[in-house]
mmCIF file with all atom_site columns, C-alpha atoms in Angstrom:
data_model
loop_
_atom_site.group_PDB
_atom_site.id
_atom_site.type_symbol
_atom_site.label_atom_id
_atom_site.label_alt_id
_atom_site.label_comp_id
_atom_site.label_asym_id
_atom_site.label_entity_id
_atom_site.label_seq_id
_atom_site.pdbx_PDB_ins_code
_atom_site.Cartn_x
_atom_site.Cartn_y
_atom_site.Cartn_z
_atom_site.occupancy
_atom_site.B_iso_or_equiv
_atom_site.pdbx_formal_charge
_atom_site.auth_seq_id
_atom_site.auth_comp_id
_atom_site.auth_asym_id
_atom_site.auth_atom_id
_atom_site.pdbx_PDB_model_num
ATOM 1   C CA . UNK A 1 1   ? 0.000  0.000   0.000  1.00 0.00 ? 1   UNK A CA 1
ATOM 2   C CA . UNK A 1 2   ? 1.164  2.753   -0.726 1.00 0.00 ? 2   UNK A CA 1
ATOM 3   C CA . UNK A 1 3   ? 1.856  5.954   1.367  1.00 0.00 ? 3   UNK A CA 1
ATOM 4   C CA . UNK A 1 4   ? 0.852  3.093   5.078  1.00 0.00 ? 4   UNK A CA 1
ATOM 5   C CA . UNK A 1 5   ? 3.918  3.010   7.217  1.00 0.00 ? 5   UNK A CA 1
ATOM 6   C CA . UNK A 1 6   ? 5.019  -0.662  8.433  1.00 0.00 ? 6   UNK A CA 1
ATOM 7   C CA . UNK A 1 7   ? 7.663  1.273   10.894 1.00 0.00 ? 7   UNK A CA 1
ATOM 8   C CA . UNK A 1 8   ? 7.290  -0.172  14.174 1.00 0.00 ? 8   UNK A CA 1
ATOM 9   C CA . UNK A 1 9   ? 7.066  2.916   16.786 1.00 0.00 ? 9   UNK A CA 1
ATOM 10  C CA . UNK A 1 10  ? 9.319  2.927   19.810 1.00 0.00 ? 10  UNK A CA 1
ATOM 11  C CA . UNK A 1 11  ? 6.000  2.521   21.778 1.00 0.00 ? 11  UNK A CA 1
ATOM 12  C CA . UNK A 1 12  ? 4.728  -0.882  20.024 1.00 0.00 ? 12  UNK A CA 1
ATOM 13  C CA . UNK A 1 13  ? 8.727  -1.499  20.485 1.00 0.00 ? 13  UNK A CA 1
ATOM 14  C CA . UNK A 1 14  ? 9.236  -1.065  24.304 1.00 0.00 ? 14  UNK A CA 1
ATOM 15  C CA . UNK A 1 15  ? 6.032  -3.614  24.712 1.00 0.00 ? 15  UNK A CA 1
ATOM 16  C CA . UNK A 1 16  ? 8.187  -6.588  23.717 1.00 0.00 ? 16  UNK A CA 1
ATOM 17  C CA . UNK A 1 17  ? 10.923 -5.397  25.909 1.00 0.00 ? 17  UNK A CA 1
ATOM 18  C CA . UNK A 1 18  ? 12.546 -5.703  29.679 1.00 0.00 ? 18  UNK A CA 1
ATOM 19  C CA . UNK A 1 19  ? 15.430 -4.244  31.528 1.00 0.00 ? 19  UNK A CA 1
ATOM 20  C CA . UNK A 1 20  ? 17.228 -5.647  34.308 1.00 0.00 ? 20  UNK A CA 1
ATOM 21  C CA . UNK A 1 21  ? 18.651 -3.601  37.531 1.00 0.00 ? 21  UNK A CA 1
ATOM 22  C CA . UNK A 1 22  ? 20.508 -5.030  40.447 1.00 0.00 ? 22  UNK A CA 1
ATOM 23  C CA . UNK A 1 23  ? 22.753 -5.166  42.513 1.00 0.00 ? 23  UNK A CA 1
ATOM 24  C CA . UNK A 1 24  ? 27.053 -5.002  41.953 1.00 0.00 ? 24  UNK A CA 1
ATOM 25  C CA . UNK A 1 25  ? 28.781 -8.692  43.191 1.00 0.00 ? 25  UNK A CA 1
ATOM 26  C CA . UNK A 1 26  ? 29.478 -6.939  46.493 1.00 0.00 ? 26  UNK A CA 1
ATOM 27  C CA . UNK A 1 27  ? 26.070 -6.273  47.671 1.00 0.00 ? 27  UNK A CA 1
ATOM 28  C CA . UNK A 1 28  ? 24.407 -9.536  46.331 1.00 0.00 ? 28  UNK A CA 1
ATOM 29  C CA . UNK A 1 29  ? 24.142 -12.077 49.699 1.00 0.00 ? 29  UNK A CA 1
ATOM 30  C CA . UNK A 1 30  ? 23.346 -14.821 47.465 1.00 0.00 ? 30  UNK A CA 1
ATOM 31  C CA . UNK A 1 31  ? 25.325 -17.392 45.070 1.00 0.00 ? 31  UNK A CA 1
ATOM 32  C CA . UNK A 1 32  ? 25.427 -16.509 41.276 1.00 0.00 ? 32  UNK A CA 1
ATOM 33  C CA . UNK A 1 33  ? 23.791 -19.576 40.343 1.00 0.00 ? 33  UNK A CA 1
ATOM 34  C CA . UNK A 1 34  ? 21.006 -19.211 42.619 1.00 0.00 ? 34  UNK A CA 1
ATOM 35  C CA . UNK A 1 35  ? 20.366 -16.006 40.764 1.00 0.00 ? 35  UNK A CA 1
ATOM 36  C CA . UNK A 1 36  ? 21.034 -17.024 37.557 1.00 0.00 ? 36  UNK A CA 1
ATOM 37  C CA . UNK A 1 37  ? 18.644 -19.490 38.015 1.00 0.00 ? 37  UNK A CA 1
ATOM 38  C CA . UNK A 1 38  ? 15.812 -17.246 38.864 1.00 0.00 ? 38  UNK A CA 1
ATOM 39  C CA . UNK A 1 39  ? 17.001 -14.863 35.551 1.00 0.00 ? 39  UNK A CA 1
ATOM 40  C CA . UNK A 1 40  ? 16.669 -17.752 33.845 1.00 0.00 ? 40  UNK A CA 1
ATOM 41  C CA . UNK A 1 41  ? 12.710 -18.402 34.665 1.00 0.00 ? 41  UNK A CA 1
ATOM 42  C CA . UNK A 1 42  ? 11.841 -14.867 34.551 1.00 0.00 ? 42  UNK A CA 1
ATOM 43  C CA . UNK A 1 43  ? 13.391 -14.160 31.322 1.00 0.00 ? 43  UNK A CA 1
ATOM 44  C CA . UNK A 1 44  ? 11.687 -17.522 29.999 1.00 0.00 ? 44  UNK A CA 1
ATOM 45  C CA . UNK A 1 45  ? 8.337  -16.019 31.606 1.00 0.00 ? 45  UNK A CA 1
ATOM 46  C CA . UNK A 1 46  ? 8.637  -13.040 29.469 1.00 0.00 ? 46  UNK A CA 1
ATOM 47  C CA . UNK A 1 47  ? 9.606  -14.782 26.416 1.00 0.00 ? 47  UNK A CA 1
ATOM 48  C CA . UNK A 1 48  ? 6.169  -16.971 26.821 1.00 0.00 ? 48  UNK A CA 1
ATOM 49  C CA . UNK A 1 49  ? 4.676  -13.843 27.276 1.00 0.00 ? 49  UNK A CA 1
ATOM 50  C CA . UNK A 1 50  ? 5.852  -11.835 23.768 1.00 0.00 ? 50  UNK A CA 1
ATOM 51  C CA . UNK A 1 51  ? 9.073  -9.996  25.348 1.00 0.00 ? 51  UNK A CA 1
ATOM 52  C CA . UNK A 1 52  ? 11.952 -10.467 23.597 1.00 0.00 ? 52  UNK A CA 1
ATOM 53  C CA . UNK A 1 53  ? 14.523 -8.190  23.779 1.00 0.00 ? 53  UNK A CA 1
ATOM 54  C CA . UNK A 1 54  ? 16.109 -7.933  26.942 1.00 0.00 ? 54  UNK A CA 1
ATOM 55  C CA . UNK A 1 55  ? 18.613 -4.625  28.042 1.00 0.00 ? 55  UNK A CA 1
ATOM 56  C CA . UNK A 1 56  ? 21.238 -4.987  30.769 1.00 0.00 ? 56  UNK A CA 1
ATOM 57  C CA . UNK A 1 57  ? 23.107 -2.122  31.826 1.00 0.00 ? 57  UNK A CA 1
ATOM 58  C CA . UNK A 1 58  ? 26.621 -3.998  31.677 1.00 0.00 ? 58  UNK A CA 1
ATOM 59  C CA . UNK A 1 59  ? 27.615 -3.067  35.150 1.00 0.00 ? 59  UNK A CA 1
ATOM 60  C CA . UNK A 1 60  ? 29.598 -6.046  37.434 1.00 0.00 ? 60  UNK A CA 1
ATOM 61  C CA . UNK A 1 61  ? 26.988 -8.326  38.775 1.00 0.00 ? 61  UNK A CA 1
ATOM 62  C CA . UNK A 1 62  ? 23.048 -8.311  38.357 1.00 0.00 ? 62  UNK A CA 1
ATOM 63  C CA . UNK A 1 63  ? 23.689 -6.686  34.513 1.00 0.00 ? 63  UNK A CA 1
ATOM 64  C CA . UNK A 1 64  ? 26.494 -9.152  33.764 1.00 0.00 ? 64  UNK A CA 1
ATOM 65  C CA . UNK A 1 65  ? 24.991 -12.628 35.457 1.00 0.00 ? 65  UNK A CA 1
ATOM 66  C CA . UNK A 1 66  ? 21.553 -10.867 33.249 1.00 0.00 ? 66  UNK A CA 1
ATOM 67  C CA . UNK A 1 67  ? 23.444 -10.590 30.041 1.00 0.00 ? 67  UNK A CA 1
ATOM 68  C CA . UNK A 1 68  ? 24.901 -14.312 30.062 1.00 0.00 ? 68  UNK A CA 1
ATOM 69  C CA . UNK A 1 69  ? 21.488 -15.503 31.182 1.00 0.00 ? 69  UNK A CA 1
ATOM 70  C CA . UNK A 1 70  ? 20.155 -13.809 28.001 1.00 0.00 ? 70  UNK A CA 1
ATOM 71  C CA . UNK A 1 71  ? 22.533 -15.126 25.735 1.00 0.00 ? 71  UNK A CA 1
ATOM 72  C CA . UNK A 1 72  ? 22.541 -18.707 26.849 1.00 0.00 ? 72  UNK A CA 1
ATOM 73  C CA . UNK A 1 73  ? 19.090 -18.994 26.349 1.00 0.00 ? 73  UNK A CA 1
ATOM 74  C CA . UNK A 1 74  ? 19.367 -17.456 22.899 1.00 0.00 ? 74  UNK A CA 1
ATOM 75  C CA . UNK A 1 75  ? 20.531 -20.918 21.888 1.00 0.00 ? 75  UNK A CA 1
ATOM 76  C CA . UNK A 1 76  ? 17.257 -22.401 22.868 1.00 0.00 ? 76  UNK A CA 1
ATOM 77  C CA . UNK A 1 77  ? 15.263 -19.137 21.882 1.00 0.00 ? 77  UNK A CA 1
ATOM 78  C CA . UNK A 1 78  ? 16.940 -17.453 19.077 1.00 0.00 ? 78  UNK A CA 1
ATOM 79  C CA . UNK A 1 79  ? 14.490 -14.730 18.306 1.00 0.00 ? 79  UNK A CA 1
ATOM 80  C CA . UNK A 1 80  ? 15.896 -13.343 21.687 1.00 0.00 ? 80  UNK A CA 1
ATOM 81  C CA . UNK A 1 81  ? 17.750 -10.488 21.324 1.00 0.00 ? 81  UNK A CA 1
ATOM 82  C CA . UNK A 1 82  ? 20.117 -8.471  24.068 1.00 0.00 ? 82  UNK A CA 1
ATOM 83  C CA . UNK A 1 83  ? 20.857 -4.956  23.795 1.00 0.00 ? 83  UNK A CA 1
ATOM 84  C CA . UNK A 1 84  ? 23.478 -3.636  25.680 1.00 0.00 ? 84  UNK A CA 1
ATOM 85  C CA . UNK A 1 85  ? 23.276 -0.021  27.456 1.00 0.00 ? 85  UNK A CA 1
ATOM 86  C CA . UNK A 1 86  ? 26.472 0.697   28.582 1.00 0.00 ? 86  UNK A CA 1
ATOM 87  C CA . UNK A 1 87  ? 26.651 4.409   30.478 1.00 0.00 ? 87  UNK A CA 1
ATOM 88  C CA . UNK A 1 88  ? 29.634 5.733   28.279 1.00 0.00 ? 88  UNK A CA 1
ATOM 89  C CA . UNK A 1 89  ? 32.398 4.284   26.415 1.00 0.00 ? 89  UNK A CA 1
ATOM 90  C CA . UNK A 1 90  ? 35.273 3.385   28.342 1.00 0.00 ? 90  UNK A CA 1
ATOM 91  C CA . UNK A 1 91  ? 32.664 1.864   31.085 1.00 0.00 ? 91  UNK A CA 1
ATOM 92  C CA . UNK A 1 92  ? 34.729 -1.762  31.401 1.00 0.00 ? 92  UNK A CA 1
ATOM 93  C CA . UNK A 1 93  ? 38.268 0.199   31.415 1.00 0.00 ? 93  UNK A CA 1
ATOM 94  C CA . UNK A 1 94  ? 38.585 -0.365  35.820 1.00 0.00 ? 94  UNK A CA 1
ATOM 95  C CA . UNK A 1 95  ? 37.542 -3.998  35.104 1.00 0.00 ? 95  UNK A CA 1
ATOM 96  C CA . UNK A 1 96  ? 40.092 -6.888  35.771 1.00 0.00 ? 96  UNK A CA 1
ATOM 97  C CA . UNK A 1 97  ? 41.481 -8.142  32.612 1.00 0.00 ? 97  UNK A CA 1
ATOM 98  C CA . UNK A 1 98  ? 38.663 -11.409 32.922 1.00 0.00 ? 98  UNK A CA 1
ATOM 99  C CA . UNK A 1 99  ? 35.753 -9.395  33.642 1.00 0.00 ? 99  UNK A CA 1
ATOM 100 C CA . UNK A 1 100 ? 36.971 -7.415  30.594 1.00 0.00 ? 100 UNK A CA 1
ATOM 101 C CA . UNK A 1 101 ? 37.281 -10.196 28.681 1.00 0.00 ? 101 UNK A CA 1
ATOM 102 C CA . UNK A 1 102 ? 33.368 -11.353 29.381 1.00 0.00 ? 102 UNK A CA 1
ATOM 103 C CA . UNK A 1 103 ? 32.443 -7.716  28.825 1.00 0.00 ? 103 UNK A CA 1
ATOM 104 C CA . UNK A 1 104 ? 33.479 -7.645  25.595 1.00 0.00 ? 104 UNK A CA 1
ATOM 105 C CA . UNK A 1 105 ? 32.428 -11.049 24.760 1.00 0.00 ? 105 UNK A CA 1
ATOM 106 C CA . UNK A 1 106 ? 28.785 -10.031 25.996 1.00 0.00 ? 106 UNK A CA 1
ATOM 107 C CA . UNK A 1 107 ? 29.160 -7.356  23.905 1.00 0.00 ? 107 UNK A CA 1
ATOM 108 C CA . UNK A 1 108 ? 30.584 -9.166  20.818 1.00 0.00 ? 108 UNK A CA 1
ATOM 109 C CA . UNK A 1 109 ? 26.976 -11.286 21.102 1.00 0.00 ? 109 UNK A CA 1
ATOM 110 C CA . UNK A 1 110 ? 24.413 -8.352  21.477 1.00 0.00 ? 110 UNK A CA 1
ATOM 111 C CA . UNK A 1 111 ? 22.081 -7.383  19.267 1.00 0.00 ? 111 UNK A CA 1
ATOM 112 C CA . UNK A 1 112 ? 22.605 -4.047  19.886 1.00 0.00 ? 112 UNK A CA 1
ATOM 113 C CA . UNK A 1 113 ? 25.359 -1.402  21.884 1.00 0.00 ? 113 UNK A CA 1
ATOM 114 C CA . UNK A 1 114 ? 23.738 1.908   23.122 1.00 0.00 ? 114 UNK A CA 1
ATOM 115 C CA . UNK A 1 115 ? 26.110 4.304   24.458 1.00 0.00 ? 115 UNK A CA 1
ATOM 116 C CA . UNK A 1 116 ? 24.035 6.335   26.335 1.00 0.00 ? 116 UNK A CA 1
ATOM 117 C CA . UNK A 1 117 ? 26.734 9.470   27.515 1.00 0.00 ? 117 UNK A CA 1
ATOM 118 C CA . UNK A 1 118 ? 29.168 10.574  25.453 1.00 0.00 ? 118 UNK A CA 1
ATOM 119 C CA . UNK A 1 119 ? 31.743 10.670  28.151 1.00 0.00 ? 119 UNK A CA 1
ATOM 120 C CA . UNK A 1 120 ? 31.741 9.460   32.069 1.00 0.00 ? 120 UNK A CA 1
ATOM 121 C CA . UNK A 1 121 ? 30.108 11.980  34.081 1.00 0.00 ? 121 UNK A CA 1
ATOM 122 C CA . UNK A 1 122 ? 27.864 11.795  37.576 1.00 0.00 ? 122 UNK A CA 1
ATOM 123 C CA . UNK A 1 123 ? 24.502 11.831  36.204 1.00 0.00 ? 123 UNK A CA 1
ATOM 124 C CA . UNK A 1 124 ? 25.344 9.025   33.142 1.00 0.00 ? 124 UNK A CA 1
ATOM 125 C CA . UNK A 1 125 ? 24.694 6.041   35.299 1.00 0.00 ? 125 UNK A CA 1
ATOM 126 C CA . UNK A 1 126 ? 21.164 7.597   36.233 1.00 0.00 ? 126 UNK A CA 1
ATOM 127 C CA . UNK A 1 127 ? 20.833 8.113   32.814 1.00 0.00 ? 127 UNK A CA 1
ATOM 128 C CA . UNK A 1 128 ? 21.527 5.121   31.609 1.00 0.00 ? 128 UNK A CA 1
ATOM 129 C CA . UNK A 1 129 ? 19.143 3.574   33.912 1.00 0.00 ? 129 UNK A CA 1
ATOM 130 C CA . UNK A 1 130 ? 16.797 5.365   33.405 1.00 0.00 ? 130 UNK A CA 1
ATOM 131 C CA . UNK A 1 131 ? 16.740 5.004   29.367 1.00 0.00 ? 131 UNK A CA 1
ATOM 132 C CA . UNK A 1 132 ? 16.588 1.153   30.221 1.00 0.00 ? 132 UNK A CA 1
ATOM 133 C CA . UNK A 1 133 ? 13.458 2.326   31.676 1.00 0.00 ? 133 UNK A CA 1
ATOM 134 C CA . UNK A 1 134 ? 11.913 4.316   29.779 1.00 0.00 ? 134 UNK A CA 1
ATOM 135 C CA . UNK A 1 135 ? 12.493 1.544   26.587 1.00 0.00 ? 135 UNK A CA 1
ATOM 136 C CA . UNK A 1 136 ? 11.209 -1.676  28.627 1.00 0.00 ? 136 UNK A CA 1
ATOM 137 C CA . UNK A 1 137 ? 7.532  -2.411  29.796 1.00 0.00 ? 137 UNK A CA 1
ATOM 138 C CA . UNK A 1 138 ? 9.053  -4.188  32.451 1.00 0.00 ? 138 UNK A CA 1
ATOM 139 C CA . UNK A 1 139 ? 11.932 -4.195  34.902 1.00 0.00 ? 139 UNK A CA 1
ATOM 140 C CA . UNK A 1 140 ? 13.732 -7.632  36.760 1.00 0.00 ? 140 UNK A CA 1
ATOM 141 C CA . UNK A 1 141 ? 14.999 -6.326  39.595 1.00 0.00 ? 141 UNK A CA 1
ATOM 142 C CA . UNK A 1 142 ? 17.637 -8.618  41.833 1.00 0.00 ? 142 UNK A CA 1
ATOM 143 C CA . UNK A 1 143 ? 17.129 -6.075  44.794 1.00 0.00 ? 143 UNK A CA 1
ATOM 144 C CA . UNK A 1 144 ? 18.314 -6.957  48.241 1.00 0.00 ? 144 UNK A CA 1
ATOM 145 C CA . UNK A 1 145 ? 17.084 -4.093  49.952 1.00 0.00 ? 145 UNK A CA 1
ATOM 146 C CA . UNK A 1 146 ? 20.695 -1.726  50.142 1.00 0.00 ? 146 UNK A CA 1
ATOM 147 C CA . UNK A 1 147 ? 20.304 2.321   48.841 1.00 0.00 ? 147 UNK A CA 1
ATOM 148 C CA . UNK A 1 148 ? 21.993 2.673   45.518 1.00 0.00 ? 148 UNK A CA 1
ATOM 149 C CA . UNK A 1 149 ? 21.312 2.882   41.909 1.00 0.00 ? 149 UNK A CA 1
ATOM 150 C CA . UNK A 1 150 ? 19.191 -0.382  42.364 1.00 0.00 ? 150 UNK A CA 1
ATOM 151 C CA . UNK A 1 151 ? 16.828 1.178   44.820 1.00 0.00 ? 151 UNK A CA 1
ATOM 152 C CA . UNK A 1 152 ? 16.798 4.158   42.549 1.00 0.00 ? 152 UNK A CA 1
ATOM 153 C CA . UNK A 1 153 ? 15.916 2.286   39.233 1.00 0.00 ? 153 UNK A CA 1
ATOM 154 C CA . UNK A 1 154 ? 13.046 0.691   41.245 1.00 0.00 ? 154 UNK A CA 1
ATOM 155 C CA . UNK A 1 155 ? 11.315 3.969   42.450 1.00 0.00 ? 155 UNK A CA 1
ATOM 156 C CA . UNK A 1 156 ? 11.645 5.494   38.460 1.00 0.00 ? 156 UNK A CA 1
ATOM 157 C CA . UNK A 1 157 ? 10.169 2.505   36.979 1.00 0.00 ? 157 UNK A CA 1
ATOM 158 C CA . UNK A 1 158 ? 7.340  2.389   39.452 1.00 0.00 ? 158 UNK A CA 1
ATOM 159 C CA . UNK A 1 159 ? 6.965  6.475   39.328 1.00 0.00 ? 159 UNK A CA 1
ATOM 160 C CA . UNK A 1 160 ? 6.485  6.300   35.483 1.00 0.00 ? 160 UNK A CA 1
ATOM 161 C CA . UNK A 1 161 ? 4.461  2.927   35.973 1.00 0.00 ? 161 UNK A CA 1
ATOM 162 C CA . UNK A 1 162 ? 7.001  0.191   34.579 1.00 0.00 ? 162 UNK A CA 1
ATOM 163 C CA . UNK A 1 163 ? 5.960  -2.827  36.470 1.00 0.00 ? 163 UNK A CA 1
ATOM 164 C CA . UNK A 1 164 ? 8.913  -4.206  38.545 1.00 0.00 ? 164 UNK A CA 1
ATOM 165 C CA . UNK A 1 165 ? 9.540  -8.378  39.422 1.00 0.00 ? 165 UNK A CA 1
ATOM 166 C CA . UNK A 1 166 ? 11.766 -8.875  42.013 1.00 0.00 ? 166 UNK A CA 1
ATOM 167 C CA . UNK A 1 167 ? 14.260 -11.805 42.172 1.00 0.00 ? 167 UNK A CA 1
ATOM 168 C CA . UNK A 1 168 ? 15.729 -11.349 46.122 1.00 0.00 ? 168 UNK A CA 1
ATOM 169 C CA . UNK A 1 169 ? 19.328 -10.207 45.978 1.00 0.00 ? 169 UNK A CA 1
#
């Protein structure tokens, strides 16, 4: 037809879509399989029900144990996509050289790489999370309870009315 659009809006795009947020590996009280296990289920839960495209923020812990749980059910599930929102470039540069390494595997296997801030600055990691946000209809949260970025990702998705599942962190 012609003159009908078949673009997809970001709106009708954000519906098939969920963000993580959680904790870093020093604030987690539990064992990485434990929550990997749970990412698993929940990211299978929204899969069954039409989400597939999943963002992690690509910070140490929660984004990262999110990220591999993504792409390792990819294999099973390969109509599900990962897009990584990293704050600015340069994010992984403090990293060990393994957690590098995975970094930049993860990112080797996404579907997509948003840069969200041109450069580091204090606001870009609020940014970033709240872009994740703002693109998902929902949120997995590994949340133990602890102030922080976590807490703060939380209280923006529920003030704009992103609905929030919690996996205990």
């Amino acid at each position: 037809c012609k003159g009908v659009s078949t673009m997809v809006t970001e709106t009708e795009k954000r519906l098939h879509r969920v963000c993580f947020t959680g904790h870093r590996p020093e604030k987690l009280r539990r064992f990485n399989y434990e929550i990997k296990k749970e990412l698993e289920e929940q990211i299978k839960a929204c899969f069954f029900d039409e989400k597939n495209v999943f963002i992690t923020g690509m910070a140490r812990g929660t984004d990262i144990l999110a990220a591999q749980c993504v792409l390792k059910l990819q294999k099973e599930f390969p109509e599900i996509k990962l897009i990584c929102a990293c704050p600015y470039r340069g994010f992984e540069s403090m990293r060990s050289e393994e957690e590098k390494r995975v970094y930049y595997d993860i990112l080797s296997s996404a579907s997509l790489v948003k840069y969200i801030c041109k450069s580091y600055s204090p606001a870009c990691f609020q940014a970033r999370n709240e872009w994740m946000v703002r693109h998902s209809s929902k949120v997995i949260a590994v949340f133990g309870g602890k102030p922080g970025g976590t807490k703060n990702t939380i209280e923006y998705a529920e003030k704009i009315g992103v609905p929030v599942v919690f996996i205990r962190g």
